[in-house]
Short mmCIF file of C-alpha atoms in Angstrom, two decimals:
data_model
loop_
_atom_site.label_atom_id
_atom_site.label_comp_id
_atom_site.label_asym_id
_atom_site.label_seq_id
_atom_site.Cartn_x
_atom_site.Cartn_y
_atom_site.Cartn_z
CA UNK A 8 -0.06 -0.12 -0.13
CA UNK A 9 2.89 2.69 0.82
CA UNK A 10 3.41 2.49 -2.94
CA UNK A 11 0.09 3.83 -4.66
CA UNK A 12 -0.90 6.45 -1.19
CA UNK A 13 2.98 7.30 -1.82
CA UNK A 14 1.69 8.07 -5.60
CA UNK A 15 -1.36 9.44 -4.88
CA UNK A 16 -0.08 11.91 -2.08
CA UNK A 17 2.84 12.94 -4.52
CA UNK A 18 0.21 13.63 -7.60
CA UNK A 19 -3.31 14.70 -5.58
CA UNK A 20 -1.87 16.72 -2.92
CA UNK A 21 2.26 17.64 -2.97
CA UNK A 22 2.17 18.68 -7.23
CA UNK A 23 -0.75 21.02 -6.80
CA UNK A 24 1.00 22.89 -3.83
CA UNK A 25 4.70 22.95 -5.14
CA UNK A 26 2.66 24.84 -8.78
CA UNK A 27 1.19 27.03 -7.13
CA UNK A 28 4.37 27.95 -5.59
CA UNK A 29 6.01 27.62 -8.09
CA UNK A 30 3.51 30.31 -9.63
CA UNK A 31 3.86 32.51 -6.68
CA UNK A 32 7.71 33.21 -8.08
CA UNK A 33 6.94 33.98 -11.21
CA UNK A 34 6.16 37.81 -12.61
CA UNK A 35 2.63 39.27 -12.78
CA UNK A 36 2.49 41.15 -16.19
CA UNK A 37 -1.26 42.51 -16.38
CA UNK A 38 -1.16 42.25 -20.15
CA UNK A 39 -0.51 38.71 -20.01
CA UNK A 40 -2.79 37.29 -18.45
CA UNK A 41 -3.82 33.37 -18.02
CA UNK A 42 -5.71 31.93 -21.06
CA UNK A 43 -5.23 30.03 -23.60
CA UNK A 44 -4.12 31.84 -26.98
CA UNK A 45 -6.15 31.42 -30.05
CA UNK B 6 11.68 34.20 -10.67
CA UNK B 7 11.39 36.27 -8.26
CA UNK B 8 10.33 36.99 -4.61
CA UNK B 9 9.04 40.52 -5.22
CA UNK B 10 5.47 38.73 -4.43
CA UNK B 11 6.77 37.85 -1.26
CA UNK B 12 8.06 40.92 -0.60
CA UNK B 13 5.14 42.90 -1.78
CA UNK B 14 3.16 41.37 0.48
CA UNK B 15 5.00 41.92 3.70
CA UNK B 16 5.95 45.57 3.15
CA UNK B 17 2.49 46.73 2.56
CA UNK B 18 0.29 47.27 5.66
CA UNK B 19 -2.81 46.47 4.32
CA UNK B 20 -1.76 42.49 3.43
CA UNK B 21 0.30 42.17 7.06
CA UNK B 22 -3.04 44.22 8.49
CA UNK B 23 -5.04 41.50 6.72
CA UNK B 24 -3.21 38.39 8.06
CA UNK B 25 -2.75 39.94 11.37
CA UNK B 26 -6.37 40.40 11.94
CA UNK B 27 -6.69 36.30 9.86
CA UNK B 28 -4.23 35.57 13.10
CA UNK B 29 -6.71 37.59 15.65
CA UNK B 30 -10.19 35.82 14.99
CA UNK B 31 -8.57 32.48 14.35
CA UNK B 32 -6.92 32.11 18.42
CA UNK B 33 -10.18 33.84 19.35
CA UNK B 34 -12.64 31.56 17.82
CA UNK B 35 -10.27 28.86 18.97
CA UNK B 36 -10.11 30.18 23.04
CA UNK B 37 -13.77 30.69 22.38
CA UNK B 38 -14.39 27.40 21.03
CA UNK B 39 -12.61 25.85 23.65
CA UNK B 40 -14.36 27.47 26.57
CA UNK B 41 -17.43 26.59 24.37
CA UNK B 42 -16.72 23.02 23.30
CA UNK B 43 -15.05 21.77 26.98
CA UNK B 44 -18.45 21.40 29.36
CA UNK B 45 -20.66 20.51 26.02
CA UNK B 46 -18.32 17.91 25.12
CA UNK B 47 -18.24 17.10 28.82
CA UNK B 48 -21.71 16.26 29.52
CA UNK B 49 -22.21 14.15 26.62
CA UNK B 50 -19.29 12.09 26.94
CA UNK B 51 -20.45 11.58 31.09
CA UNK B 52 -24.04 11.49 30.64
CA UNK B 53 -26.18 8.91 30.91
CA UNK B 54 -29.27 9.24 29.04
CA UNK B 55 -30.91 7.48 26.92
CA UNK B 56 -30.82 10.17 24.34
CA UNK B 57 -27.12 11.04 24.08
CA UNK B 58 -27.11 9.52 20.66
CA UNK B 59 -29.21 12.04 19.84
CA UNK B 60 -26.83 14.33 20.94
CA UNK B 61 -24.32 13.57 19.79
CA UNK B 62 -26.22 13.71 15.67
CA UNK B 63 -27.51 17.48 17.64
CA UNK B 64 -24.17 18.93 17.16
CA UNK B 65 -23.02 17.15 14.14
CA UNK B 66 -26.20 18.23 12.72
CA UNK B 67 -24.58 21.16 11.80
CA UNK B 68 -21.97 19.57 9.51
CA UNK B 69 -25.17 18.50 7.09
CA UNK B 70 -24.99 22.38 5.60
CA UNK B 71 -22.53 23.52 3.79
CA UNK B 72 -20.88 26.67 4.97
CA UNK B 73 -22.14 28.80 2.74
CA UNK B 74 -25.65 27.97 3.41
CA UNK B 75 -24.90 27.75 7.28
CA UNK B 76 -23.22 31.43 6.72
CA UNK B 77 -26.63 32.68 4.78
CA UNK B 78 -28.51 31.21 7.33
CA UNK B 79 -26.63 34.08 10.02
CA UNK B 80 -27.26 36.46 7.80
CA UNK B 81 -31.06 36.50 8.32
CA UNK B 82 -30.57 35.90 12.04
CA UNK B 83 -27.82 39.64 11.90
CA UNK B 84 -29.44 41.77 9.05
CA UNK B 85 -31.50 44.76 10.52
CA UNK B 86 -34.29 43.58 10.28
CA UNK B 87 -33.31 40.17 11.19
CA UNK B 88 -34.60 37.83 13.76
CA UNK B 89 -32.59 38.76 15.74
CA UNK B 90 -32.87 42.47 16.00
CA UNK B 91 -37.22 42.12 15.97
CA UNK B 92 -37.49 40.08 18.67
CA UNK B 93 -35.20 42.85 21.04
CA UNK B 94 -37.23 45.57 19.47
CA UNK B 95 -40.53 43.57 19.96
CA UNK B 96 -39.09 42.70 23.69
CA UNK B 97 -38.51 46.47 23.85
CA UNK B 98 -34.64 45.90 24.84
CA UNK B 99 -33.48 48.07 22.10
CA UNK B 100 -34.62 51.40 20.41
CA UNK B 101 -32.50 51.35 17.18
CA UNK B 102 -31.31 47.76 14.96
CA UNK B 103 -28.02 46.51 16.51
CA UNK B 104 -25.53 46.79 13.77
CA UNK B 105 -23.58 42.92 13.80
CA UNK B 106 -24.19 41.80 10.17
CA UNK B 107 -20.98 43.14 8.46
CA UNK B 108 -18.62 43.42 11.14
CA UNK B 109 -16.14 41.42 12.84
CA UNK B 110 -18.26 40.25 15.59
CA UNK B 111 -20.49 38.56 13.20
CA UNK B 112 -17.62 36.74 11.90
CA UNK B 113 -16.46 35.51 15.14
CA UNK B 114 -19.40 34.22 15.39
CA UNK B 115 -20.41 32.35 12.56
CA UNK B 116 -16.77 31.15 12.65
CA UNK B 117 -17.58 29.36 16.13
CA UNK B 118 -21.32 28.10 15.27
CA UNK B 119 -18.81 26.40 12.00
CA UNK B 120 -16.25 24.68 14.25
CA UNK B 121 -17.88 24.30 17.69
CA UNK B 122 -18.55 20.37 16.74
CA UNK B 123 -14.72 19.54 15.28
CA UNK B 124 -13.71 20.91 18.87
CA UNK B 125 -16.75 18.86 20.43
CA UNK B 126 -15.90 15.75 18.98
CA UNK B 127 -12.41 15.47 19.24
CA UNK B 128 -12.90 16.49 22.97
CA UNK B 129 -15.73 13.55 23.68
CA UNK B 130 -14.06 10.91 22.37
CA UNK B 131 -11.01 12.05 24.98
CA UNK B 132 -13.14 12.66 27.51
CA UNK B 133 -15.00 9.43 27.02
CA UNK B 134 -11.86 7.19 27.37
CA UNK B 135 -10.97 8.62 30.50
CA UNK B 136 -11.78 6.63 33.76
CA UNK B 137 -14.31 8.18 35.77
CA UNK B 138 -13.04 7.10 38.66
CA UNK B 139 -9.94 9.27 38.79
CA UNK B 140 -12.68 12.45 39.43
CA UNK B 141 -14.14 10.59 41.95
CA UNK B 142 -10.75 9.47 42.79
CA UNK B 143 -9.65 13.04 42.95
CA UNK B 144 -13.16 14.06 45.07
CA UNK B 145 -12.66 11.76 47.37
CA UNK B 146 -8.48 13.38 48.46
CA UNK B 147 -10.77 16.69 48.49
CA UNK B 148 -9.89 18.70 45.54
CA UNK B 149 -13.05 21.03 45.05
CA UNK B 150 -13.68 21.00 41.11
CA UNK B 151 -12.03 23.90 40.20
CA UNK B 152 -8.22 21.39 41.51
CA UNK B 153 -10.02 18.33 39.85
CA UNK B 154 -10.31 20.27 36.60
CA UNK B 155 -7.09 22.19 36.63
CA UNK B 156 -4.70 18.88 37.65
CA UNK B 157 -6.55 16.16 36.93
CA UNK B 158 -9.64 16.36 33.82
CA UNK B 159 -7.49 18.77 32.01
CA UNK B 160 -4.58 17.16 32.13
CA UNK B 161 -5.50 14.01 31.09
CA UNK B 162 -7.65 15.27 28.96
CA UNK B 163 -4.69 17.62 27.20
CA UNK B 164 -4.44 14.77 23.03
CA UNK B 165 -7.56 16.02 22.72
CA UNK B 166 -7.60 20.12 23.07
CA UNK B 167 -4.82 19.45 21.22
CA UNK B 168 -6.33 17.50 18.18
CA UNK B 169 -9.86 20.02 18.78
CA UNK B 170 -7.60 22.86 18.88
CA UNK B 171 -5.54 22.75 15.68
CA UNK B 172 -8.51 21.53 14.16
CA UNK B 173 -10.34 24.91 14.76
CA UNK B 174 -7.78 27.01 14.38
CA UNK B 175 -6.69 26.19 10.55
CA UNK B 176 -9.74 26.20 9.84
CA UNK B 177 -10.75 29.07 10.93
CA UNK B 178 -7.33 30.96 9.77
CA UNK B 179 -8.33 28.79 5.69
CA UNK B 180 -12.57 30.57 6.25
CA UNK B 181 -13.34 31.81 3.09
CA UNK B 182 -17.49 31.47 3.35
CA UNK B 183 -17.86 32.89 6.27
CA UNK B 184 -16.15 36.24 6.67
CA UNK B 185 -17.19 36.62 2.80
CA UNK B 186 -20.84 36.39 3.78
CA UNK B 187 -20.94 37.81 7.26
CA UNK B 188 -17.79 40.44 7.14
CA UNK B 189 -19.23 42.12 3.88
CA UNK B 190 -16.82 43.65 1.30
CA UNK B 191 -15.14 45.98 3.81
CA UNK B 192 -14.13 43.04 6.42
CA UNK B 193 -10.72 41.20 4.33
CA UNK B 194 -9.50 37.50 5.71
CA UNK B 195 -6.28 35.98 3.78
CA UNK B 196 -8.94 33.09 1.96
CA UNK B 197 -11.33 35.31 0.62
CA UNK B 198 -7.63 37.68 -0.53
CA UNK B 199 -6.39 34.67 -1.92
CA UNK B 200 -9.44 34.12 -4.29
CA UNK B 201 -10.07 37.92 -4.88
CA UNK B 202 -6.18 37.64 -6.19
CA UNK B 203 -6.89 34.65 -8.36
CA UNK B 204 -10.82 35.64 -9.90
CA UNK B 205 -10.97 39.64 -9.79
CA UNK B 206 -7.45 40.78 -9.82
CA UNK B 207 -5.97 37.58 -12.05
CA UNK B 208 -2.59 37.93 -10.50
CA UNK B 209 -1.81 33.90 -9.63
CA UNK B 210 1.70 34.76 -8.37
CA UNK B 211 0.24 36.79 -5.59
CA UNK B 212 -2.34 34.89 -5.37
CA UNK B 213 0.12 32.25 -5.01
CA UNK B 214 1.87 34.06 -2.34
CA UNK B 215 -0.67 35.15 -0.44
CA UNK B 216 -1.83 30.91 -0.62
CA UNK B 217 1.86 29.91 0.70
CA UNK B 218 2.72 32.92 3.47
CA UNK B 219 -1.48 31.59 5.03
CA UNK B 220 -0.22 27.67 4.86
CA UNK B 221 3.50 28.52 6.10
CA UNK B 222 2.17 31.10 9.25
CA UNK B 223 -0.54 28.40 9.93
CA UNK B 224 1.35 25.58 10.52
CA UNK B 225 4.26 27.08 12.12
CA UNK B 226 1.47 28.96 14.78
CA UNK B 227 0.21 25.71 15.35
CA UNK B 228 3.12 24.07 16.26
CA UNK B 229 4.64 26.58 18.05
CA UNK B 230 0.93 26.10 19.92
CA UNK B 231 2.28 22.69 20.31
CA UNK B 232 4.95 22.81 21.40
CA UNK B 233 3.73 25.22 24.03
CA UNK B 234 0.94 23.77 25.75
CA UNK B 235 3.34 19.67 25.73
CA UNK B 236 6.14 21.37 27.12
CA UNK B 237 3.90 22.87 30.36
CA UNK B 238 1.71 19.34 30.49
CA UNK B 239 5.57 18.21 31.16
CA UNK B 240 6.38 20.86 33.88
#
């Protein structure tokens, strides 16, 4: 159970936090919004 | 990569004041939940009544409804023409409606109502595990109720107190719907601020930085409080 539990924790709980932390280190450019470019 | 978002938060008094308000309200709510929850948990744990299950269900029942719905319920109570003001005016106790809605008082009451079941359930499970004979032994040795509480019940219930306070504090620090609905547009706490940065300002980097500051402060204060309480319990 250690394997699946570790993967679940890593993917579902820690990954969003790590991504958010990385985002917090970005510079905010008001003209460059988080939108899908077409 | 830049730490400008973190610098911006800690150098702007507007944001640090919001963090201070969040911490102050969370500490206040946690203490209030402990004071209100301990007697309730003790009664539920020690009662021999056949309605014990009904008591537990009545404590858990508010958790069946979402936070936003409960906050909406409080709005109907606290409004200037709400249940509370109408009743007090009808009884002749007040002339003008009390201003509770969109104040810190409303937010504190709302978060206490949300968090109290978590505190009561954490305490009740631990108090139930304490042998009643220990309390009776303290009384038989001449300890007054206050001394028995301080020297016997409080130390034995400490695991439940810690679990309840941690849970309540974390939930209060991250409260979103209650401060948003009961506090109004001028009242700011950290979780609505994060949401505001993500959606209204579309400033994801700063929103992420605020979210991380909130998480770190919550974690640091929880660990610090635990260490202090456990050290005092040992000494």
